[in-house]
XYZ file of C-alpha atoms in Angstrom:
700
model
C 0.000 0.000 0.000
C 2.835 2.404 0.820
C 4.504 1.730 -2.539
C 1.254 2.374 -4.412
C 0.389 5.494 -2.388
C 3.801 7.197 -2.478
C 5.236 5.685 -5.660
C 8.847 6.558 -6.397
C 8.992 8.765 -3.297
C 9.291 5.519 -1.337
C 11.970 3.955 -3.558
C 14.735 4.918 -1.070
C 13.485 2.057 1.122
C 15.134 -0.343 -1.330
C 18.449 0.400 0.402
C 16.988 -0.598 3.770
C 15.548 -3.734 2.180
C 18.906 -4.635 0.656
C 20.555 -4.366 4.084
C 17.936 -6.672 5.581
C 18.324 -9.117 2.685
C 22.088 -9.215 3.248
C 21.630 -9.941 6.949
C 19.238 -12.787 6.109
C 21.702 -14.362 3.705
C 24.680 -13.941 6.009
C 24.168 -17.048 8.178
C 22.354 -19.331 5.739
C 25.260 -21.203 4.156
C 27.280 -21.646 7.394
C 24.164 -22.968 9.120
C 23.555 -25.502 6.322
C 27.107 -26.809 6.708
C 27.107 -27.235 10.482
C 23.521 -28.553 10.559
C 24.098 -31.290 7.970
C 27.403 -32.372 9.521
C 25.885 -32.459 13.011
C 22.682 -34.324 12.082
C 24.278 -36.952 9.851
C 27.380 -37.401 12.001
C 25.321 -38.168 15.126
C 23.894 -41.409 13.625
C 25.220 -44.882 14.303
C 26.302 -46.808 11.222
C 23.443 -49.337 11.337
C 20.866 -46.664 12.060
C 22.169 -44.436 9.291
C 22.197 -47.317 6.821
C 18.675 -48.440 7.659
C 17.171 -44.970 7.741
C 19.178 -43.844 4.716
C 18.090 -46.668 2.410
C 14.397 -46.255 3.127
C 14.463 -42.487 3.621
C 16.369 -41.757 0.417
C 13.922 -43.835 -1.587
C 10.879 -42.012 -0.176
C 12.574 -38.621 -0.427
C 13.402 -39.316 -4.082
C 9.729 -40.040 -4.800
C 8.589 -36.792 -3.202
C 11.298 -34.772 -4.924
C 10.473 -36.362 -8.274
C 6.809 -35.363 -7.933
C 7.769 -31.802 -6.941
C 10.311 -31.438 -9.741
C 7.763 -32.809 -12.198
C 5.535 -29.889 -11.238
C 8.428 -27.480 -11.871
C 8.389 -28.709 -15.486
C 4.606 -29.014 -15.896
C 3.361 -25.791 -14.258
C 5.096 -23.395 -16.717
C 3.103 -25.075 -19.491
C 0.077 -23.187 -18.206
C 1.710 -19.793 -18.826
C 0.102 -18.317 -21.969
C 2.005 -16.901 -24.886
C 2.144 -13.135 -24.893
C 3.885 -10.350 -26.788
C 6.796 -9.738 -24.464
C 9.069 -7.697 -26.719
C 11.477 -5.487 -24.829
C 14.057 -2.870 -25.589
C 17.688 -3.867 -25.908
C 19.329 -5.288 -22.791
C 23.070 -5.493 -22.189
C 22.634 -9.105 -21.029
C 22.066 -10.017 -24.691
C 25.690 -9.312 -25.592
C 27.353 -10.553 -22.410
C 29.594 -13.534 -22.965
C 28.176 -16.468 -20.968
C 30.549 -17.707 -18.314
C 31.966 -21.138 -18.912
C 29.805 -23.534 -16.926
C 31.810 -25.824 -14.646
C 29.422 -28.733 -14.070
C 32.037 -30.664 -12.087
C 32.833 -27.697 -9.861
C 29.129 -27.163 -9.215
C 28.699 -30.560 -7.578
C 32.199 -31.689 -6.589
C 33.789 -29.533 -3.861
C 37.300 -29.523 -5.325
C 38.035 -26.583 -3.024
C 35.331 -26.519 -0.305
C 36.409 -23.109 0.931
C 36.109 -21.653 -2.572
C 32.628 -23.207 -2.835
C 31.626 -21.527 0.420
C 33.212 -18.197 -0.538
C 31.536 -18.161 -3.967
C 28.119 -19.261 -2.693
C 28.166 -22.521 -4.688
C 25.436 -24.173 -2.625
C 25.356 -27.665 -4.266
C 29.088 -28.255 -3.722
C 28.863 -27.006 -0.124
C 25.979 -29.423 0.538
C 27.861 -32.394 -0.951
C 30.913 -31.531 1.160
C 28.828 -31.315 4.338
C 27.083 -34.653 3.673
C 30.407 -36.399 3.046
C 31.907 -35.022 6.274
C 28.810 -36.122 8.208
C 29.013 -39.648 6.755
C 32.751 -39.817 7.529
C 32.044 -38.968 11.186
C 29.496 -41.777 11.694
C 31.944 -44.656 12.471
C 34.364 -42.566 14.584
C 34.446 -43.239 18.338
C 35.662 -39.735 19.152
C 33.117 -37.929 16.995
C 31.427 -36.279 19.992
C 34.490 -34.067 20.394
C 33.831 -32.765 16.876
C 30.042 -32.704 16.924
C 29.698 -30.719 20.140
C 31.479 -27.633 18.733
C 29.342 -27.933 15.596
C 26.186 -28.034 17.723
C 27.386 -24.995 19.679
C 28.289 -23.104 16.508
C 24.904 -24.019 15.024
C 23.157 -22.602 18.096
C 25.178 -19.383 17.771
C 24.214 -19.050 14.105
C 20.623 -19.746 15.092
C 20.767 -16.922 17.635
C 21.989 -14.521 14.948
C 19.246 -15.680 12.600
C 16.598 -15.219 15.286
C 17.876 -11.694 15.963
C 17.582 -10.870 12.270
C 14.113 -12.434 12.139
C 13.013 -9.908 14.768
C 13.656 -7.268 12.110
C 11.431 -9.160 9.694
C 8.433 -6.790 9.814
C 10.624 -3.772 9.027
C 12.863 -5.540 6.519
C 9.943 -7.082 4.653
C 8.171 -3.729 4.649
C 11.222 -2.022 3.136
C 11.788 -4.735 0.508
C 8.171 -4.811 -0.577
C 7.668 -1.051 -0.585
C 10.823 -0.483 -2.627
C 9.882 -3.166 -5.139
C 6.295 -1.968 -5.556
C 7.373 1.682 -5.758
C 9.681 0.970 -8.696
C 7.563 -1.640 -10.490
C 5.155 -0.753 -13.247
C 1.519 -1.875 -12.992
C 2.145 -4.272 -15.881
C 4.983 -5.931 -13.977
C 2.828 -6.341 -10.890
C 0.041 -7.846 -13.004
C 2.451 -10.337 -14.547
C 3.814 -11.128 -11.069
C 0.311 -12.369 -10.345
C 1.058 -15.053 -12.932
C 3.776 -16.485 -10.680
C 1.675 -16.174 -7.539
C -1.256 -17.937 -9.194
C 0.943 -20.654 -10.685
C 2.776 -21.267 -7.420
C -0.393 -21.151 -5.296
C -2.263 -23.658 -7.452
C 0.778 -25.939 -7.497
C 1.083 -25.771 -3.690
C -2.592 -26.512 -3.127
C -2.580 -29.406 -5.587
C 0.442 -31.041 -3.947
C -0.688 -30.337 -0.375
C -4.333 -31.313 -0.682
C -4.282 -33.923 -3.451
C -1.053 -35.506 -4.685
C 0.958 -36.048 -1.490
C -2.098 -37.297 0.457
C -2.982 -39.462 -2.572
C 0.486 -41.029 -2.511
C 0.232 -41.774 1.206
C -3.310 -43.115 1.058
C -2.459 -45.322 -1.950
C 0.484 -46.977 -0.167
C -0.721 -47.238 3.446
C -3.987 -47.949 5.297
C -4.215 -44.288 6.343
C -7.379 -42.620 5.073
C -7.475 -39.139 3.546
C -9.827 -37.569 6.071
C -7.891 -38.991 9.005
C -4.688 -37.522 7.604
C -6.194 -34.087 6.908
C -8.113 -34.056 10.172
C -4.925 -34.679 12.112
C -2.683 -32.284 10.116
C -5.184 -29.480 9.662
C -4.088 -27.474 12.707
C -0.391 -27.854 11.849
C -0.968 -26.717 8.262
C -2.858 -23.621 9.363
C -0.287 -22.787 12.046
C 2.586 -23.047 9.540
C 0.728 -20.748 7.140
C -0.111 -18.233 9.890
C 3.384 -18.043 11.417
C 5.399 -18.417 8.226
C 7.995 -20.390 10.205
C 7.972 -24.141 9.673
C 10.632 -24.621 12.346
C 8.106 -23.476 14.926
C 5.691 -26.312 14.081
C 8.218 -29.195 14.125
C 6.901 -30.430 17.518
C 3.384 -30.432 16.062
C 4.545 -32.427 13.015
C 6.259 -34.968 15.277
C 3.068 -35.358 17.287
C 0.955 -35.763 14.128
C 3.283 -38.477 12.807
C 3.363 -40.294 16.158
C -0.446 -40.266 16.443
C -1.039 -41.458 12.870
C 1.524 -44.280 13.252
C -0.088 -45.397 16.486
C -3.519 -45.479 14.821
C -2.060 -47.735 12.127
C -1.050 -50.290 14.776
C 2.554 -49.279 15.383
C 3.671 -49.735 18.978
C 3.631 -46.517 20.934
C 7.340 -46.617 21.708
C 8.244 -47.426 18.108
C 5.926 -44.699 16.786
C 7.475 -42.139 19.105
C 11.017 -43.162 18.154
C 10.255 -43.011 14.436
C 8.630 -39.591 14.697
C 11.442 -38.154 16.838
C 14.132 -39.324 14.391
C 12.579 -39.012 10.932
C 11.067 -35.517 11.179
C 14.266 -33.754 12.408
C 16.341 -35.816 9.948
C 14.286 -34.683 6.943
C 14.017 -31.051 8.069
C 17.464 -29.858 6.793
C 16.769 -31.296 3.326
C 14.729 -29.389 0.732
C 11.020 -29.928 1.211
C 8.529 -29.753 -1.623
C 7.610 -26.168 -0.728
C 11.196 -25.094 -1.383
C 11.594 -27.286 -4.447
C 8.470 -25.889 -6.076
C 9.952 -22.405 -5.706
C 12.246 -23.330 -8.608
C 9.252 -22.601 -10.838
C 10.137 -18.916 -10.392
C 13.028 -19.405 -12.853
C 10.892 -20.497 -15.851
C 8.396 -17.825 -14.811
C 11.155 -15.185 -14.826
C 12.235 -16.302 -18.299
C 8.604 -16.078 -19.488
C 8.258 -12.719 -17.735
C 10.983 -11.112 -19.873
C 9.877 -12.867 -23.054
C 12.679 -15.465 -23.235
C 10.982 -18.750 -22.201
C 13.237 -21.639 -21.246
C 13.546 -24.391 -23.800
C 12.813 -28.014 -22.936
C 16.523 -28.831 -23.013
C 17.117 -26.339 -20.171
C 14.933 -28.201 -17.675
C 17.241 -31.165 -16.838
C 19.904 -28.694 -15.743
C 17.331 -26.538 -13.944
C 15.854 -29.343 -11.842
C 19.194 -30.996 -11.009
C 21.023 -27.818 -10.037
C 17.906 -26.307 -8.488
C 17.340 -29.253 -6.157
C 20.811 -29.047 -4.630
C 20.671 -25.241 -4.558
C 17.562 -25.382 -2.402
C 19.368 -27.208 0.359
C 19.833 -23.623 1.441
C 17.523 -20.667 1.551
C 15.597 -19.589 -1.552
C 17.050 -16.129 -0.931
C 20.443 -17.604 -1.823
C 19.292 -20.129 -4.432
C 17.146 -17.858 -6.622
C 19.882 -15.264 -7.391
C 22.262 -18.156 -8.107
C 19.837 -19.756 -10.580
C 18.963 -16.420 -12.209
C 22.638 -15.853 -12.914
C 23.113 -19.401 -14.181
C 20.360 -18.980 -16.796
C 21.446 -15.419 -17.676
C 18.273 -13.812 -16.398
C 18.276 -10.247 -14.985
C 19.440 -10.241 -11.362
C 16.989 -7.477 -10.440
C 14.113 -9.965 -10.856
C 14.978 -11.175 -7.352
C 13.051 -8.125 -6.088
C 9.869 -9.560 -7.636
C 10.649 -12.877 -5.962
C 10.918 -11.123 -2.597
C 7.518 -9.513 -3.095
C 5.988 -12.844 -4.100
C 7.708 -14.466 -1.120
C 5.433 -12.666 1.323
C 2.663 -14.999 0.178
C 4.662 -17.814 -1.335
C 6.848 -18.507 1.715
C 3.809 -19.155 3.904
C 2.262 -21.472 1.324
C 5.622 -23.187 0.902
C 5.824 -23.838 4.651
C 2.357 -25.352 4.520
C 3.451 -27.756 1.776
C 6.647 -28.386 3.746
C 4.543 -29.603 6.674
C 2.741 -32.078 4.423
C 6.065 -33.151 2.890
C 7.647 -33.938 6.297
C 4.505 -35.717 7.465
C 4.179 -37.905 4.370
C 7.937 -38.589 4.288
C 8.018 -39.722 7.915
C 4.930 -41.919 7.592
C 6.053 -43.575 4.338
C 9.619 -44.121 5.589
C 8.376 -45.694 8.816
C 5.954 -47.918 6.865
C 8.786 -48.956 4.535
C 11.083 -49.812 7.467
C 8.403 -51.805 9.268
C 7.166 -53.615 6.169
C 3.576 -52.383 5.872
C 4.112 -50.200 2.778
C 1.859 -51.760 0.129
C -0.118 -50.477 -2.848
C -3.831 -50.203 -2.076
C -4.924 -50.973 -5.656
C -8.523 -49.744 -5.559
C -7.684 -46.548 -3.749
C -4.580 -45.996 -5.885
C -6.640 -46.150 -9.089
C -9.218 -43.701 -7.729
C -6.542 -41.304 -6.568
C -4.761 -41.531 -9.916
C -7.919 -40.469 -11.765
C -8.640 -37.729 -9.225
C -5.069 -36.422 -9.467
C -5.152 -36.272 -13.276
C -8.494 -34.442 -13.282
C -7.371 -32.017 -10.574
C -4.071 -31.382 -12.357
C -5.719 -30.649 -15.715
C -8.240 -28.318 -14.096
C -5.423 -26.519 -12.270
C -3.429 -25.939 -15.443
C -6.501 -24.788 -17.358
C -7.577 -22.411 -14.575
C -4.111 -20.893 -14.315
C -3.831 -20.439 -18.089
C -7.276 -18.827 -18.309
C -6.646 -16.491 -15.359
C -3.286 -15.215 -16.607
C -4.612 -14.830 -20.162
C -7.481 -12.744 -18.824
C -5.125 -10.539 -16.786
C -2.996 -9.841 -19.888
C -5.892 -9.331 -22.289
C -5.950 -5.526 -22.049
C -2.195 -5.056 -21.962
C -1.007 -2.903 -24.890
C 1.417 -4.660 -27.259
C 5.128 -3.731 -27.162
C 4.782 -2.063 -30.562
C 2.673 0.637 -28.899
C 5.610 1.558 -26.652
C 7.743 2.219 -29.707
C 4.982 4.026 -31.572
C 4.133 6.312 -28.641
C 7.669 7.475 -27.842
C 8.304 11.199 -27.715
C 11.436 13.226 -28.577
C 14.066 13.191 -25.866
C 14.206 16.980 -25.887
C 10.429 17.196 -25.555
C 8.449 20.039 -27.060
C 11.591 22.102 -27.630
C 12.201 20.200 -30.866
C 11.013 22.361 -33.743
C 11.526 20.837 -37.170
C 10.095 21.749 -40.548
C 9.184 19.264 -43.280
C 9.166 21.346 -46.468
C 7.022 20.191 -49.397
C 8.869 17.837 -51.772
C 8.835 20.427 -54.567
C 10.662 22.992 -52.421
C 14.082 23.715 -53.902
C 17.015 24.452 -51.595
C 18.946 27.648 -51.872
C 21.877 26.861 -54.176
C 25.440 27.464 -53.109
C 26.836 30.803 -54.163
C 30.150 31.024 -55.942
C 32.973 29.846 -53.616
C 30.459 29.470 -50.777
C 30.884 26.559 -48.352
C 28.025 24.536 -46.909
C 28.620 25.990 -43.463
C 28.483 29.528 -44.883
C 25.195 28.717 -46.622
C 23.717 27.388 -43.364
C 24.672 30.622 -41.642
C 23.291 32.690 -44.531
C 19.934 30.890 -44.798
C 19.580 29.862 -41.174
C 18.536 26.382 -42.330
C 20.130 22.970 -41.741
C 18.713 20.412 -44.189
C 18.740 16.774 -43.029
C 17.733 13.824 -45.187
C 15.893 10.931 -43.563
C 14.684 7.534 -44.825
C 11.113 6.575 -43.876
C 10.500 4.173 -40.996
C 13.957 3.275 -39.717
C 13.353 2.882 -35.969
C 14.886 3.693 -33.576
C 16.769 6.299 -35.627
C 13.924 7.943 -37.482
C 10.225 7.070 -37.717
C 6.773 8.543 -37.183
C 5.065 8.077 -33.831
C 1.329 7.750 -33.202
C 0.950 11.522 -33.427
C 2.482 11.555 -36.900
C 5.627 13.377 -35.778
C 9.101 12.371 -36.866
C 10.987 11.060 -33.849
C 14.035 8.957 -33.211
C 17.559 8.920 -31.868
C 19.150 10.611 -34.860
C 16.306 13.119 -35.181
C 17.171 14.246 -31.650
C 20.878 14.275 -32.486
C 20.593 16.447 -35.605
C 18.191 18.703 -33.727
C 21.027 19.410 -31.290
C 23.313 20.064 -34.286
C 20.809 22.607 -35.636
C 20.650 24.282 -32.210
C 24.450 24.509 -32.064
C 24.472 26.075 -35.548
C 21.613 28.430 -34.592
C 19.693 27.136 -37.610
C 16.195 25.866 -38.300
C 15.985 22.112 -38.851
C 14.438 21.091 -42.183
C 13.768 17.358 -42.644
C 13.865 16.103 -46.241
C 12.786 12.523 -47.068
C 14.798 10.243 -49.331
C 14.012 6.740 -50.498
C 16.258 3.742 -49.809
C 18.905 3.530 -52.493
C 18.710 7.235 -53.423
C 21.064 8.622 -50.779
C 23.890 9.387 -53.194
C 21.445 11.017 -55.600
C 20.186 13.246 -52.799
C 23.657 14.588 -52.144
C 24.437 14.910 -55.870
C 21.346 17.083 -56.366
C 22.054 19.038 -53.168
C 18.800 18.092 -51.422
C 20.329 18.017 -47.928
C 23.491 18.762 -45.945
C 23.346 15.775 -43.570
C 21.637 12.378 -43.844
C 20.579 9.975 -41.096
C 19.150 6.460 -40.926
C 21.418 4.288 -38.760
C 24.248 4.304 -41.270
C 27.279 2.107 -40.647
C 30.831 3.243 -41.298
C 32.341 1.650 -44.408
C 35.899 1.496 -45.723
C 35.463 2.845 -49.243
C 34.815 6.530 -49.912
C 31.746 7.806 -51.687
C 32.078 10.389 -54.427
C 29.282 12.681 -53.362
C 29.267 12.426 -49.562
C 31.446 11.712 -46.554
C 30.923 10.080 -43.168
C 31.411 11.653 -39.779
C 33.357 10.132 -36.933
C 31.250 7.356 -35.327
C 28.970 8.631 -32.604
C 28.015 5.135 -31.396
C 29.069 1.497 -31.665
C 26.412 -1.208 -31.810
C 26.544 -5.008 -31.912
C 25.957 -7.131 -35.005
C 23.129 -9.655 -34.590
C 20.552 -11.698 -36.464
C 16.784 -11.298 -36.361
C 15.146 -14.696 -36.845
C 11.696 -16.263 -36.320
C 11.112 -17.222 -32.689
C 10.920 -20.943 -33.389
C 14.294 -20.924 -35.155
C 16.317 -18.985 -32.582
C 18.239 -22.059 -31.385
C 19.376 -22.810 -34.956
C 21.337 -19.546 -35.019
C 22.850 -19.732 -31.535
C 26.398 -20.185 -32.876
C 28.292 -19.918 -36.122
C 28.704 -23.699 -36.019
C 24.944 -24.350 -35.919
C 24.453 -21.814 -38.721
C 26.919 -23.661 -40.941
C 24.884 -26.848 -40.544
C 21.859 -25.250 -42.175
C 21.417 -25.862 -45.883
C 20.657 -23.207 -48.503
C 20.756 -20.429 -45.950
C 19.789 -16.953 -47.191
C 20.559 -13.991 -44.935
C 19.267 -10.528 -45.752
C 20.991 -7.260 -44.908
C 20.005 -3.653 -45.391
C 22.187 -2.432 -48.211
C 22.458 1.145 -47.005
C 21.676 0.537 -43.375
C 23.272 -0.785 -40.230
C 25.262 -3.759 -41.566
C 29.001 -3.248 -41.263
C 29.815 -4.280 -44.783
C 33.427 -5.248 -44.058
C 32.005 -8.009 -41.826
C 30.303 -9.863 -44.650
C 33.224 -12.297 -44.812
C 31.962 -13.794 -41.562
C 29.247 -15.520 -43.601
C 31.269 -16.672 -46.594
C 29.572 -19.487 -48.436
C 26.102 -18.315 -47.460
C 23.816 -16.367 -49.755
C 23.700 -12.731 -48.651
C 20.658 -10.889 -50.027
C 20.665 -7.060 -50.120
C 17.437 -5.381 -48.968
C 16.207 -1.817 -49.246
C 14.587 -1.865 -45.815
C 13.970 -4.243 -42.900
C 10.256 -4.432 -43.674
C 10.984 -6.501 -46.767
C 12.034 -9.326 -44.452
C 9.840 -8.664 -41.417
C 6.652 -8.327 -43.494
C 7.528 -11.301 -45.703
C 7.779 -9.277 -48.907
C 11.022 -11.040 -49.830
C 10.434 -14.777 -49.663
C 12.789 -17.547 -48.575
C 14.925 -15.402 -46.267
C 16.095 -17.206 -43.124
C 17.438 -14.266 -41.122
C 18.147 -10.547 -41.181
C 21.663 -9.329 -40.406
C 21.398 -6.116 -38.403
C 22.391 -4.957 -34.912
C 21.117 -6.238 -31.596
C 20.016 -2.757 -30.558
C 18.007 -2.157 -33.727
C 16.799 -5.754 -33.819
C 15.267 -5.360 -30.362
C 13.058 -2.579 -31.727
C 12.113 -4.768 -34.697
C 11.034 -7.578 -32.354
C 8.865 -5.199 -30.341
C 7.028 -4.260 -33.525
C 7.099 -7.853 -34.823
C 7.024 -10.084 -31.691
C 7.105 -13.252 -33.806
C 10.852 -12.607 -34.261
C 13.798 -12.847 -31.861
C 17.249 -11.266 -31.696
C 20.153 -13.726 -31.671
C 23.880 -13.066 -31.386
C 25.727 -16.223 -32.478
C 28.416 -17.028 -29.938
C 31.292 -16.548 -32.379
C 29.815 -13.417 -34.021
C 31.109 -10.528 -31.947
C 31.236 -7.634 -34.409
C 30.976 -4.007 -33.373
C 29.217 -1.695 -35.842
C 30.262 2.008 -35.871
C 27.261 4.266 -36.587
C 27.852 7.602 -38.325
C 26.141 10.651 -39.726
C 26.480 11.140 -43.492
C 27.533 14.638 -44.569
C 27.928 16.466 -47.859
C 31.417 16.486 -49.341
C 32.849 19.591 -47.737
C 35.955 19.327 -45.549
C 35.090 22.298 -43.345
C 31.564 21.061 -42.678
C 32.707 17.463 -42.057
C 35.276 18.646 -39.508
C 32.564 20.649 -37.754
C 30.265 17.593 -37.601
C 33.176 15.506 -36.285
C 33.746 18.028 -33.490
C 30.022 18.062 -32.762
C 29.984 14.247 -32.446
C 33.044 14.322 -30.194
C 31.492 16.933 -27.913
C 28.125 15.149 -27.702
C 29.818 11.883 -26.805
C 31.837 13.656 -24.124
C 29.006 15.672 -22.552
C 26.679 12.674 -22.200
C 24.161 13.617 -24.882
C 24.768 10.468 -26.946
C 24.581 8.308 -23.817
C 21.294 9.928 -22.797
C 19.839 9.383 -26.283
C 21.019 5.754 -26.184
C 19.279 5.220 -22.843
C 16.080 6.770 -24.169
C 15.806 5.236 -27.655
C 17.785 1.977 -27.368
C 17.274 0.933 -23.736
C 13.803 2.448 -23.434
C 14.701 4.382 -20.274
C 12.692 7.548 -20.571
C 14.265 10.530 -18.760
C 10.992 10.991 -16.898
C 10.368 7.284 -16.349
C 10.291 7.687 -12.585
C 7.526 10.261 -12.944
C 5.469 7.917 -15.111
C 5.002 5.470 -12.215
C 1.410 5.926 -11.045
C 0.946 6.821 -7.379
C -1.864 8.162 -5.215
C 0.006 11.231 -3.948
C 0.934 12.352 -7.473
C -1.931 11.218 -9.683
C -4.827 11.580 -7.213
C -3.756 14.453 -4.951
C -1.498 16.108 -7.527
C 1.438 16.481 -5.119
C 4.840 16.884 -6.721
C 3.467 17.736 -10.163
C 4.787 20.791 -11.914
């Protein structure tokens, strides 16, 4: 509520939230290490072997069901036009993935220092197992128990700050999130909530009731209070005594001796507690949601890595695991703020599922040890049908709900079409009628002298070349280079006249003296033109391919591209392709195009990809969301972008100085942020809030 009421005025609370988040994460990994070593090391060999064989089997079943939901639930997320402006993560070189180092603690201290949770967990389990047969292990375990208590005291002290820390995290996230982002966050909350309820109320009870004599209503009747208490407190640790009592009572009702039931409950529940429960495991679904959220859904081949790494990562806190997994799949790290907001609801639901997980694990493990774990065929068949029906209904309901919430969301193309000049209403440009003839040069007059004499700077522009020059919804010419040449006109104290030219007629325009400068996202080339020159580059962009969404994986590397037969790649002949880089695709058919629309609109058939830049391609994919931007791993080509000027040494030197100054004073960077990254200079003011948009406070 505070974030919505005060909007960006409350964004400073993000700093307070970050401090609280750091304090929460501080003790998590050390506590995992000492807890696992202490719990496992305290077993006797026979006890550990017996419990381990049965417990690992049951735990594997429960994990498999939970991980299956991590794969299935994202299927209910609907397709949507998620085009976004260019992001620097697109051109970042992926770090080499060390699968061995992720799981094998070659240097345990490095694993701890670098927050590599899976390796730290494996190391702790191995140390615990190694301690089991030692006679003098108590001398080692006692300090671990003491250290664990000390870490627990720190954690409890931090938890006392929870109301304030959670308030700061949530307020900061809401204050800086757009309404559209919050609506899409509801997609994760709905997906996660339905998954939790299905596992808690249907699938886990169905598994237990199909393999033991325990009836559904007896199980739910006994666990009901514990489930509600876990949800209300948000702290599963606090209900461990209640879980132990539930397990003991249910075992006794199944005929287990009282002493044996008590022993099983007191051992199995604490033993399973340090391991990831289904509530934690299901949180992994945030990763495919995050990928869907930014319009880059995970592919099926990504899921084996996700579920294997995710499971071991969640031996620790989700606060540690989620940033780790986001980085692993090259997703924006700032999405963790959305996870924190969702965690206010999700963590409580996760604890509720965790209660059911521990209860079902303990009951099934005890039944397996004592030999009364058997398939109840009639009940198993009924539960199988009920589970399938409930699962299908859940997926359908989630898909329908999210689709409805996104129905009125404007497409990404509208964001491009509605953009305004960076310099606002100060931009005054004139579009003279096509038949208007420019003032000819006088004898021995330079272009700069004519500009000063007439007070007019004439700039040629090609139609519809976003983000450099295009018409917005109001019919005005806007774009990065429109803003740039406007600043040039201001510096020259001249009026800006914009003169259109058609693709392929640039040289003719200079020959006939139609304009002094031309724009259109032109790339620097080696050879000189007879009738015009090129300024010093004002920007460097990144070469990329624009391909249909379903073919993006085929162009992920130069090697995969070479495997394709009869490949035809288009490029804009007078546009953003750095022509000296054409040798990178030797042997492939390179097709010159007049404009990008020939490929994007399908006017030129049989083209497989468009060679352009990643920054420009991102704009194309917002207008045409059926396409994606791909930078093949081996294709790292920088494209210098220039202004084209009439052949006049004095005027070219002036434009070069202008470009140098605008790069130095931050103008080019500001235009890049606005037109390429989509960061409007008044973006913070656009965030709706009660104090600004209802009461009018803070408005000029």
